[in-house]
Amino acid sequence: GAGVSQSPSNKVTEKGKDVELRCDPISGHTALYWYRQSLGQGLEFLIYFQGNSAPDKSGLPSDRFSAERTGGSVSTLTIQRTQQEDSAVYLCASSYSGQGAFIGSGNTIYFGEGSWLTVV
Amino acid sequence: GIQVEQSPPDLILQEGANSTLRCNFSDSVNNLQWFHQNPWGQLINLFYIPSGTKQNGRLSATTVATERYSLLYISSSQTTDSGVYFCAVVRGNTPLVFGKGTRLSVIA
């Protein structure tokens, strides 16, 4: 597609329920990133995919968080047994090549509009 | 890990004024980007600028990699420039690391 697409754009869920957030990266982009932004805060890195593998999972805050990517394209971020502190905007981004590879403007990272999650 | 510091944290401008936002980073980088987050939360790429100078309309950016800083210039500011400006860097195989941002408010 023309840009990074995320769904749902807004999700309100009850504490303890599971949620799935979806990201459809820019066509042809091999690298995909998930970030989280709490209200008024900066961006917190969660996980990075190169193709279907996740070389960097260092940011996942707990074992309730998991992510997968299939076919080198769509990714799903799953939060199990949601807690109120999980409320945030979850931002997905993609780039042509993975982090650390310096290939000029091909490394520009583009963000989607985010999925706003509210746990009540 | 690499540290990214942005200044000032908050900035209020009269419409039409010029401003300079600064980003300092603690180590050499191979990717630096400036983003604008609008009031609706959308992160918009402004510049990919690991070194050198680029201009796009009223905005320009300069990165002096050897001195580990980047500057974002906004000229003739407009109310639509309001939002948070983030600097973010990549070093080696680290993820894109963001500064805490500069919150800009342009008033008419």
Coordinates of N, CA and C in Angstrom, one line a residue:
Chain A
G1 N 0.8 -1.2 0.0 CA 0.0 0.0 0.0 C 0.9 1.3 0.0
A2 N 0.2 2.4 0.0 CA 0.9 3.7 -0.1 C 1.7 4.0 1.2
G3 N 1.1 3.6 2.3 CA 1.7 3.9 3.6 C 1.6 2.7 4.5
V4 N 2.1 2.9 5.7 CA 1.9 1.8 6.8 C 0.5 1.9 7.3
S5 N -0.2 0.8 7.3 CA -1.6 0.7 7.7 C -1.7 -0.1 9.0
Q6 N -2.4 0.5 10.0 CA -2.6 -0.2 11.2 C -4.1 -0.3 11.5
S7 N -4.4 -1.4 12.2 CA -5.8 -1.6 12.7 C -5.9 -2.4 14.0
P8 N -6.9 -2.1 14.8 CA -7.8 -1.1 14.7 C -7.2 0.3 15.0
S9 N -7.8 1.4 14.6 CA -7.3 2.7 14.9 C -7.6 3.0 16.4
N10 N -8.6 2.5 16.9 CA -9.0 2.7 18.3 C -9.5 1.4 18.9
K11 N -9.1 1.1 20.1 CA -9.6 -0.1 20.8 C -9.8 0.1 22.3
V12 N -11.0 -0.1 22.8 CA -11.3 0.0 24.2 C -11.5 -1.5 24.7
T13 N -10.8 -1.9 25.7 CA -11.0 -3.3 26.1 C -11.0 -3.3 27.6
E14 N -11.6 -4.4 28.1 CA -11.7 -4.6 29.6 C -10.4 -5.2 30.1
K15 N -10.0 -4.8 31.3 CA -8.8 -5.4 31.9 C -8.9 -6.9 31.9
G16 N -7.8 -7.6 31.5 CA -7.8 -9.0 31.6 C -8.1 -9.7 30.2
K17 N -8.7 -8.9 29.3 CA -8.9 -9.4 28.0 C -7.7 -9.4 27.1
D18 N -7.6 -10.2 26.0 CA -6.5 -10.2 25.1 C -6.9 -9.3 23.9
V19 N -5.9 -8.6 23.4 CA -6.1 -7.8 22.2 C -5.0 -8.1 21.1
E20 N -5.4 -7.9 19.9 CA -4.5 -8.1 18.7 C -4.5 -6.8 17.9
L21 N -3.3 -6.3 17.6 CA -3.1 -5.1 16.8 C -2.4 -5.6 15.5
R22 N -2.9 -5.0 14.4 CA -2.4 -5.4 13.1 C -1.6 -4.3 12.4
C23 N -0.5 -4.7 11.7 CA 0.2 -3.7 11.0 C 0.5 -4.3 9.6
D24 N 0.2 -3.4 8.6 CA 0.5 -3.8 7.2 C 1.5 -2.8 6.7
P25 N 2.8 -3.2 6.5 CA 3.8 -2.3 6.1 C 3.7 -1.8 4.7
I26 N 4.6 -0.9 4.4 CA 4.7 -0.5 3.0 C 5.2 -1.6 2.1
S27 N 4.6 -1.8 1.0 CA 5.0 -2.9 0.1 C 6.4 -2.9 -0.2
G28 N 7.1 -4.1 -0.1 CA 8.5 -4.2 -0.4 C 9.4 -3.9 0.8
H29 N 8.9 -3.3 1.9 CA 9.7 -3.1 3.1 C 10.0 -4.4 3.8
T30 N 11.3 -4.6 4.1 CA 11.6 -5.9 4.7 C 11.7 -5.8 6.2
A31 N 11.9 -4.6 6.7 CA 12.0 -4.4 8.2 C 10.7 -3.8 8.7
L32 N 10.3 -4.2 9.9 CA 9.1 -3.8 10.5 C 9.4 -3.6 12.0
Y33 N 8.8 -2.5 12.6 CA 9.1 -2.1 14.0 C 7.8 -1.9 14.7
W34 N 7.8 -2.2 16.0 CA 6.6 -1.8 16.8 C 7.2 -0.9 17.9
Y35 N 6.5 0.2 18.2 CA 6.8 1.1 19.3 C 5.6 1.4 20.1
R36 N 5.7 1.8 21.3 CA 4.6 2.2 22.1 C 4.9 3.6 22.6
Q37 N 3.8 4.4 22.7 CA 3.9 5.8 23.2 C 2.7 6.0 24.2
S38 N 3.1 6.2 25.5 CA 2.1 6.5 26.5 C 1.8 8.0 26.4
L39 N 0.7 8.4 27.0 CA 0.2 9.8 26.9 C 1.3 10.8 27.3
G40 N 1.7 11.7 26.4 CA 2.6 12.7 26.7 C 4.1 12.3 26.8
Q41 N 4.3 11.0 26.4 CA 5.7 10.5 26.6 C 6.3 10.3 25.2
G42 N 7.6 9.9 25.2 CA 8.3 9.6 24.0 C 8.0 8.2 23.5
L43 N 8.7 7.7 22.5 CA 8.4 6.4 21.9 C 9.3 5.4 22.5
E44 N 8.7 4.3 22.9 CA 9.4 3.1 23.5 C 9.5 2.0 22.5
F45 N 10.7 1.5 22.2 CA 10.8 0.4 21.3 C 10.3 -0.9 21.9
L46 N 9.6 -1.7 21.1 CA 9.1 -3.0 21.5 C 9.8 -4.1 20.9
I47 N 9.7 -4.2 19.5 CA 10.3 -5.3 18.8 C 10.5 -4.9 17.3
Y48 N 11.4 -5.6 16.7 CA 11.8 -5.4 15.3 C 11.9 -6.7 14.5
F49 N 11.4 -6.7 13.3 CA 11.4 -7.8 12.4 C 12.2 -7.5 11.2
Q50 N 13.0 -8.5 10.8 CA 13.7 -8.4 9.5 C 13.1 -9.6 8.7
G51 N 12.3 -9.4 7.7 CA 11.6 -10.5 7.1 C 10.6 -11.1 8.2
N52 N 10.6 -12.4 8.4 CA 9.7 -13.0 9.4 C 10.4 -13.2 10.7
S53 N 11.7 -13.0 10.8 CA 12.4 -13.2 12.1 C 12.5 -12.0 12.9
A54 N 12.6 -12.1 14.2 CA 12.7 -11.0 15.1 C 14.1 -11.0 15.8
P55 N 15.1 -10.4 15.2 CA 16.4 -10.4 15.8 C 16.5 -9.5 17.1
D56 N 15.5 -8.7 17.3 CA 15.5 -7.8 18.5 C 14.2 -7.8 19.1
K57 N 14.0 -8.5 20.3 CA 12.8 -8.5 21.0 C 13.0 -7.8 22.4
S58 N 14.1 -7.0 22.5 CA 14.5 -6.5 23.8 C 13.6 -5.6 24.4
G59 N 12.7 -5.0 23.7 CA 11.8 -4.0 24.3 C 10.5 -4.5 24.8
L60 N 10.1 -5.8 24.5 CA 8.8 -6.3 25.0 C 8.8 -6.2 26.5
P61 N 7.8 -5.5 27.0 CA 7.8 -5.3 28.5 C 7.5 -6.5 29.4
S62 N 6.9 -7.5 28.9 CA 6.6 -8.6 29.7 C 6.2 -9.8 28.8
D63 N 6.1 -11.0 29.4 CA 5.7 -12.1 28.6 C 4.2 -12.1 28.1
R64 N 3.5 -11.1 28.5 CA 2.1 -11.0 28.0 C 2.1 -10.4 26.6
F65 N 3.3 -9.9 26.2 CA 3.4 -9.3 24.9 C 4.1 -10.2 23.9
S66 N 3.5 -10.4 22.7 CA 4.2 -11.2 21.7 C 3.8 -10.6 20.4
A67 N 4.6 -10.9 19.4 CA 4.4 -10.4 18.0 C 4.9 -11.5 17.0
E68 N 4.2 -11.5 15.9 CA 4.6 -12.4 14.8 C 4.5 -11.6 13.5
R69 N 5.2 -12.1 12.5 CA 5.1 -11.6 11.2 C 5.1 -12.8 10.2
T70 N 4.2 -12.8 9.3 CA 4.1 -13.9 8.3 C 4.2 -13.4 6.9
G71 N 4.8 -14.2 6.1 CA 5.0 -13.8 4.7 C 5.8 -12.6 4.4
G72 N 6.6 -12.2 5.4 CA 7.4 -11.0 5.3 C 6.6 -9.7 5.1
S73 N 5.3 -9.8 5.5 CA 4.5 -8.6 5.3 C 3.8 -8.3 6.6
V74 N 2.5 -8.7 6.8 CA 1.7 -8.3 7.9 C 2.2 -8.8 9.2
S75 N 2.1 -7.9 10.2 CA 2.5 -8.3 11.6 C 1.4 -8.1 12.5
T76 N 1.4 -9.0 13.6 CA 0.3 -8.8 14.6 C 1.0 -8.7 16.0
L77 N 0.7 -7.7 16.7 CA 1.1 -7.6 18.1 C 0.0 -8.0 19.0
T78 N 0.3 -9.0 19.9 CA -0.8 -9.5 20.8 C -0.4 -9.2 22.2
I79 N -1.4 -8.7 22.9 CA -1.2 -8.4 24.4 C -2.2 -9.3 25.1
Q80 N -1.7 -10.2 25.9 CA -2.6 -11.0 26.7 C -2.9 -10.4 28.1
R81 N -4.1 -10.7 28.6 CA -4.5 -10.3 29.9 C -4.1 -8.9 30.2
T82 N -4.7 -8.0 29.3 CA -4.3 -6.6 29.4 C -4.5 -6.0 30.7
Q83 N -3.6 -5.0 31.0 CA -3.6 -4.3 32.2 C -3.8 -2.8 31.9
Q84 N -4.2 -2.0 32.9 CA -4.4 -0.6 32.6 C -3.2 0.1 32.2
E85 N -2.0 -0.3 32.6 CA -0.8 0.3 32.2 C -0.4 0.0 30.8
D86 N -1.1 -0.9 30.1 CA -0.9 -1.2 28.7 C -1.5 -0.1 27.8
S87 N -2.4 0.8 28.4 CA -3.0 1.8 27.6 C -2.0 2.7 27.0
A88 N -2.0 2.9 25.7 CA -1.0 3.7 25.0 C -1.4 3.7 23.5
V89 N -0.6 4.4 22.7 CA -0.7 4.3 21.3 C 0.4 3.3 20.9
Y90 N 0.0 2.3 20.1 CA 1.0 1.4 19.6 C 1.2 1.7 18.1
L91 N 2.5 2.1 17.8 CA 2.9 2.5 16.5 C 3.7 1.5 15.8
C92 N 3.4 1.3 14.5 CA 4.1 0.4 13.7 C 4.9 1.2 12.6
A93 N 6.1 0.7 12.3 CA 6.8 1.4 11.2 C 7.5 0.4 10.3
S94 N 7.9 0.8 9.2 CA 8.6 -0.1 8.3 C 9.7 0.7 7.5
S95 N 10.7 -0.1 7.0 CA 11.7 0.5 6.2 C 12.2 -0.6 5.2
Y96 N 12.9 -0.1 4.2 CA 13.3 -0.9 3.1 C 14.3 -2.0 3.6
S97 N 15.2 -1.5 4.5 CA 16.2 -2.5 5.0 C 16.3 -2.3 6.5
G98 N 17.0 -3.3 7.1 CA 17.0 -3.4 8.5 C 17.9 -2.3 9.2
Q99 N 17.7 -2.1 10.5 CA 18.4 -1.2 11.2 C 19.9 -1.5 11.2
G100 N 20.7 -0.5 11.1 CA 22.2 -0.7 11.1 C 22.7 -0.8 9.7
A101 N 21.9 -1.0 8.7 CA 22.4 -1.1 7.3 C 22.3 0.3 6.7
F102 N 23.4 0.8 6.3 CA 23.4 2.2 5.8 C 23.4 2.2 4.3
I103 N 22.2 2.3 3.8 CA 22.0 2.3 2.3 C 21.3 3.6 1.9
G104 N 21.8 4.7 2.4 CA 21.2 6.0 2.0 C 19.8 6.1 2.4
S105 N 19.0 6.8 1.6 CA 17.6 7.0 2.0 C 16.8 5.8 2.0
G106 N 17.3 4.7 1.6 CA 16.5 3.4 1.7 C 16.3 3.0 3.1
N107 N 17.0 3.6 4.0 CA 16.8 3.3 5.4 C 15.8 4.1 6.1
T108 N 15.1 5.1 5.4 CA 14.1 5.9 6.0 C 13.0 5.1 6.6
I109 N 12.6 5.4 7.8 CA 11.6 4.6 8.5 C 10.3 5.4 8.5
Y110 N 9.2 4.7 8.1 CA 7.9 5.4 8.0 C 7.0 4.8 9.0
F111 N 6.2 5.6 9.7 CA 5.3 5.2 10.7 C 3.8 5.2 10.2
G112 N 3.1 4.3 10.8 CA 1.6 4.3 10.6 C 1.0 5.3 11.5
E113 N -0.4 5.3 11.5 CA -1.1 6.3 12.3 C -1.3 5.8 13.7
G114 N -1.0 4.6 14.0 CA -1.1 4.1 15.4 C -2.4 3.4 15.7
S115 N -2.4 2.6 16.7 CA -3.6 2.0 17.3 C -3.7 2.5 18.7
W116 N -4.7 3.2 19.0 CA -4.9 3.8 20.3 C -5.6 2.7 21.2
L117 N -4.9 2.2 22.2 CA -5.5 1.2 23.1 C -5.8 1.8 24.4
T118 N -7.1 1.6 24.9 CA -7.5 2.0 26.2 C -8.0 0.7 27.0
V119 N -7.4 0.5 28.1 CA -7.8 -0.7 28.9 C -8.5 -0.1 30.1
V120 N -9.8 -0.5 30.3 CA -10.6 0.0 31.4 C -10.9 -1.1 32.4
Chain B
G1 N 23.5 2.3 26.2 CA 23.1 2.6 24.9 C 23.2 4.0 24.5
I2 N 23.0 4.3 23.3 CA 23.1 5.7 22.8 C 22.0 6.6 23.5
Q3 N 22.4 7.8 23.8 CA 21.5 8.8 24.4 C 21.2 9.9 23.4
V4 N 20.0 10.3 23.4 CA 19.5 11.4 22.5 C 18.9 12.5 23.4
E5 N 19.4 13.7 23.3 CA 18.9 14.8 24.1 C 18.4 15.9 23.1
Q6 N 17.2 16.3 23.4 CA 16.6 17.4 22.5 C 16.4 18.6 23.4
S7 N 16.6 19.8 22.7 CA 16.3 21.0 23.4 C 15.8 22.1 22.4
P8 N 14.9 23.0 22.9 CA 14.4 23.0 24.3 C 13.2 22.0 24.4
P9 N 12.8 21.7 25.6 CA 11.7 20.7 25.7 C 10.4 21.3 25.3
D10 N 10.2 22.6 25.5 CA 9.0 23.3 25.1 C 9.4 24.6 24.5
L11 N 8.5 25.0 23.5 CA 8.8 26.3 22.8 C 7.5 26.9 22.3
I12 N 7.3 28.1 22.6 CA 6.1 28.9 22.2 C 6.6 30.0 21.2
L13 N 6.0 30.0 20.1 CA 6.3 31.0 19.0 C 5.1 31.8 18.6
Q14 N 5.4 33.0 18.2 CA 4.4 33.8 17.6 C 4.4 33.4 16.1
E15 N 3.3 33.3 15.5 CA 3.2 33.0 14.0 C 4.2 33.9 13.3
G16 N 4.9 33.3 12.4 CA 5.9 34.1 11.6 C 7.3 34.1 12.1
A17 N 7.5 33.7 13.3 CA 8.8 33.7 13.9 C 9.6 32.5 13.4
N18 N 10.9 32.6 13.6 CA 11.8 31.5 13.2 C 12.3 30.7 14.5
S19 N 12.7 29.5 14.3 CA 13.2 28.8 15.5 C 14.2 27.7 15.1
T20 N 15.0 27.3 16.1 CA 16.0 26.3 15.9 C 15.8 25.2 17.0
L21 N 15.7 24.0 16.6 CA 15.6 22.9 17.6 C 16.9 22.1 17.5
R22 N 17.3 21.6 18.6 CA 18.6 20.9 18.6 C 18.5 19.5 19.1
C23 N 19.3 18.6 18.6 CA 19.4 17.2 18.9 C 20.8 16.8 19.1
N24 N 21.2 16.4 20.3 CA 22.5 16.0 20.6 C 22.5 14.5 20.8
F25 N 23.5 13.8 20.3 CA 23.5 12.3 20.5 C 24.9 11.9 21.0
S26 N 25.0 10.8 21.8 CA 26.2 10.5 22.6 C 27.2 9.7 21.8
D27 N 26.9 9.2 20.6 CA 27.9 8.4 19.9 C 27.6 8.5 18.4
S28 N 28.5 8.0 17.6 CA 28.4 8.0 16.2 C 27.1 7.3 15.8
V29 N 26.5 7.7 14.7 CA 25.2 7.1 14.2 C 25.3 6.9 12.7
N30 N 24.5 6.0 12.3 CA 24.4 5.8 10.8 C 23.0 6.0 10.3
N31 N 22.2 6.6 11.1 CA 20.9 7.0 10.7 C 20.4 8.1 11.6
L32 N 19.9 9.2 11.1 CA 19.2 10.2 12.0 C 18.0 10.7 11.2
Q33 N 16.9 10.7 11.9 CA 15.7 11.3 11.3 C 15.0 12.3 12.2
W34 N 14.4 13.3 11.6 CA 13.5 14.2 12.3 C 12.1 13.9 11.9
F35 N 11.2 13.8 13.0 CA 9.8 13.6 12.8 C 9.0 14.7 13.4
H36 N 7.8 15.0 12.8 CA 6.9 15.8 13.4 C 5.6 15.0 13.8
Q37 N 5.3 15.1 15.1 CA 4.1 14.4 15.5 C 3.0 15.4 15.7
N38 N 2.0 15.3 14.8 CA 0.9 16.3 14.8 C -0.1 16.1 16.0
P39 N -1.0 17.0 16.3 CA -1.8 16.9 17.5 C -2.7 15.6 17.4
W40 N -2.8 15.0 16.3 CA -3.6 13.7 16.2 C -2.7 12.5 16.4
G41 N -1.5 12.7 16.7 CA -0.6 11.6 17.0 C 0.2 11.0 15.8
Q42 N -0.1 11.5 14.6 CA 0.6 11.0 13.4 C 2.0 11.4 13.4
L43 N 3.0 10.5 13.2 CA 4.4 10.8 13.1 C 4.7 10.9 11.6
I44 N 5.2 12.1 11.3 CA 5.5 12.4 9.9 C 7.0 12.6 9.7
N45 N 7.5 11.9 8.7 CA 9.0 12.1 8.4 C 9.2 13.5 7.9
L46 N 10.2 14.1 8.5 CA 10.6 15.4 7.9 C 11.9 15.2 7.1
F47 N 12.9 14.7 7.8 CA 14.2 14.5 7.1 C 14.9 13.2 7.5
Y48 N 15.5 12.6 6.6 CA 16.5 11.5 6.8 C 17.9 12.2 6.6
I49 N 18.6 12.4 7.7 CA 19.8 13.3 7.6 C 20.9 12.8 8.5
P50 N 21.6 11.7 8.2 CA 22.7 11.3 9.1 C 23.9 12.2 9.0
S51 N 24.0 13.1 7.9 CA 25.0 14.1 7.8 C 24.6 15.1 6.8
G52 N 25.2 16.3 6.8 CA 25.0 17.3 5.8 C 23.7 18.1 6.1
T53 N 23.3 18.8 5.1 CA 22.2 19.8 5.2 C 21.1 19.4 4.1
K54 N 19.9 19.5 4.5 CA 18.8 19.4 3.6 C 17.7 20.5 3.8
Q55 N 17.0 20.8 2.8 CA 15.9 21.8 2.9 C 14.7 21.3 2.3
N56 N 13.5 21.6 2.9 CA 12.2 21.3 2.3 C 11.3 22.4 2.7
G57 N 11.1 23.3 1.8 CA 10.2 24.4 2.0 C 10.7 25.3 3.1
R58 N 9.9 25.5 4.2 CA 10.3 26.4 5.3 C 11.1 25.6 6.3
L59 N 11.3 24.4 6.1 CA 12.1 23.6 7.1 C 13.5 23.2 6.4
S60 N 14.5 23.2 7.3 CA 15.8 22.7 6.9 C 16.4 22.0 8.1
A61 N 17.4 21.2 7.8 CA 18.1 20.4 8.9 C 19.5 20.3 8.5
T62 N 20.4 20.3 9.6 CA 21.8 20.2 9.4 C 22.3 19.2 10.5
T63 N 23.0 18.2 10.1 CA 23.7 17.3 11.0 C 25.2 17.4 10.9
V64 N 25.8 17.6 12.0 CA 27.3 17.6 12.0 C 27.7 16.4 12.8
A65 N 27.9 15.3 12.0 CA 28.1 14.0 12.6 C 29.3 13.9 13.5
T66 N 30.4 14.6 13.1 CA 31.6 14.6 13.8 C 31.5 15.2 15.2
E67 N 30.5 16.2 15.3 CA 30.3 16.8 16.6 C 29.0 16.3 17.3
R68 N 28.4 15.4 16.7 CA 27.2 14.6 17.3 C 26.1 15.5 17.7
Y69 N 25.6 16.3 16.7 CA 24.4 17.1 16.9 C 23.7 17.3 15.5
S70 N 22.5 17.6 15.6 CA 21.7 18.0 14.5 C 20.8 19.1 14.9
L71 N 20.5 20.0 13.9 CA 19.6 21.1 14.1 C 18.5 21.1 13.1
L72 N 17.3 21.5 13.6 CA 16.1 21.6 12.7 C 15.7 23.1 12.8
Y73 N 15.7 23.7 11.6 CA 15.3 25.1 11.5 C 13.9 25.2 10.9
I74 N 13.1 26.0 11.6 CA 11.7 26.3 11.1 C 11.6 27.8 10.9
S75 N 11.4 28.2 9.6 CA 11.3 29.6 9.3 C 9.8 30.0 9.1
S76 N 9.5 31.2 9.4 CA 8.2 31.8 9.2 C 7.1 30.8 9.7
S77 N 7.2 30.5 11.0 CA 6.3 29.4 11.5 C 4.8 29.7 11.4
Q78 N 4.1 28.6 11.2 CA 2.6 28.7 11.1 C 2.0 27.8 12.2
T79 N 0.7 28.1 12.4 CA 0.0 27.4 13.5 C 0.0 25.9 13.2
T80 N 0.0 25.5 11.9 CA 0.0 24.1 11.6 C 1.4 23.4 11.9
D81 N 2.4 24.2 12.2 CA 3.7 23.6 12.7 C 3.6 23.1 14.1
S82 N 2.6 23.4 14.8 CA 2.5 23.0 16.2 C 2.5 21.5 16.3
G83 N 3.0 21.0 17.4 CA 3.1 19.6 17.7 C 4.4 19.3 18.4
V84 N 4.8 18.0 18.3 CA 6.1 17.6 18.9 C 7.1 17.2 17.9
Y85 N 8.3 17.7 18.0 CA 9.3 17.3 17.0 C 10.3 16.4 17.7
F86 N 10.4 15.2 17.0 CA 11.3 14.2 17.6 C 12.5 14.0 16.7
C87 N 13.7 13.8 17.3 CA 14.9 13.4 16.7 C 15.1 11.9 17.0
A88 N 15.5 11.1 16.1 CA 15.7 9.7 16.4 C 17.0 9.2 15.6
V89 N 17.7 8.3 16.2 CA 19.0 7.9 15.7 C 19.1 6.4 15.7
V90 N 19.9 5.8 14.8 CA 20.3 4.4 14.8 C 21.8 4.3 14.9
R91 N 22.3 3.5 15.7 CA 23.7 3.2 15.8 C 23.9 1.7 15.7
G92 N 24.6 1.3 14.7 CA 24.9 -0.1 14.5 C 23.6 -0.9 14.3
N93 N 23.3 -1.9 15.2 CA 22.1 -2.7 15.1 C 21.1 -2.4 16.2
T94 N 21.2 -1.2 16.7 CA 20.3 -0.8 17.7 C 19.0 -0.4 17.1
P95 N 17.9 -0.4 17.8 CA 16.6 0.1 17.2 C 16.7 1.6 17.1
L96 N 15.8 2.2 16.4 CA 15.7 3.7 16.3 C 15.4 4.2 17.7
V97 N 16.3 5.0 18.2 CA 16.2 5.6 19.5 C 15.8 7.0 19.4
F98 N 14.7 7.3 20.1 CA 14.1 8.6 20.1 C 14.5 9.5 21.2
G99 N 14.7 10.8 21.0 CA 14.7 11.8 22.0 C 13.3 12.0 22.6
K100 N 13.3 12.8 23.7 CA 12.0 13.1 24.3 C 11.1 14.1 23.6
G101 N 11.7 14.7 22.6 CA 11.0 15.7 21.8 C 11.0 17.1 22.2
T102 N 10.7 18.0 21.3 CA 10.4 19.4 21.6 C 9.0 19.7 21.3
R103 N 8.2 20.2 22.3 CA 6.8 20.5 22.0 C 6.7 21.9 21.6
L104 N 6.3 22.1 20.4 CA 6.2 23.5 19.8 C 4.7 23.9 19.7
S105 N 4.5 25.1 20.2 CA 3.2 25.7 20.0 C 3.3 27.0 19.3
V106 N 2.7 27.2 18.2 CA 2.7 28.4 17.4 C 1.4 29.1 17.5
I107 N 1.4 30.3 18.0 CA 0.2 31.0 18.3 C 0.0 32.2 17.3
A108 N -1.3 32.4 16.9 CA -1.6 33.4 15.9 C -1.5 34.8 16.5

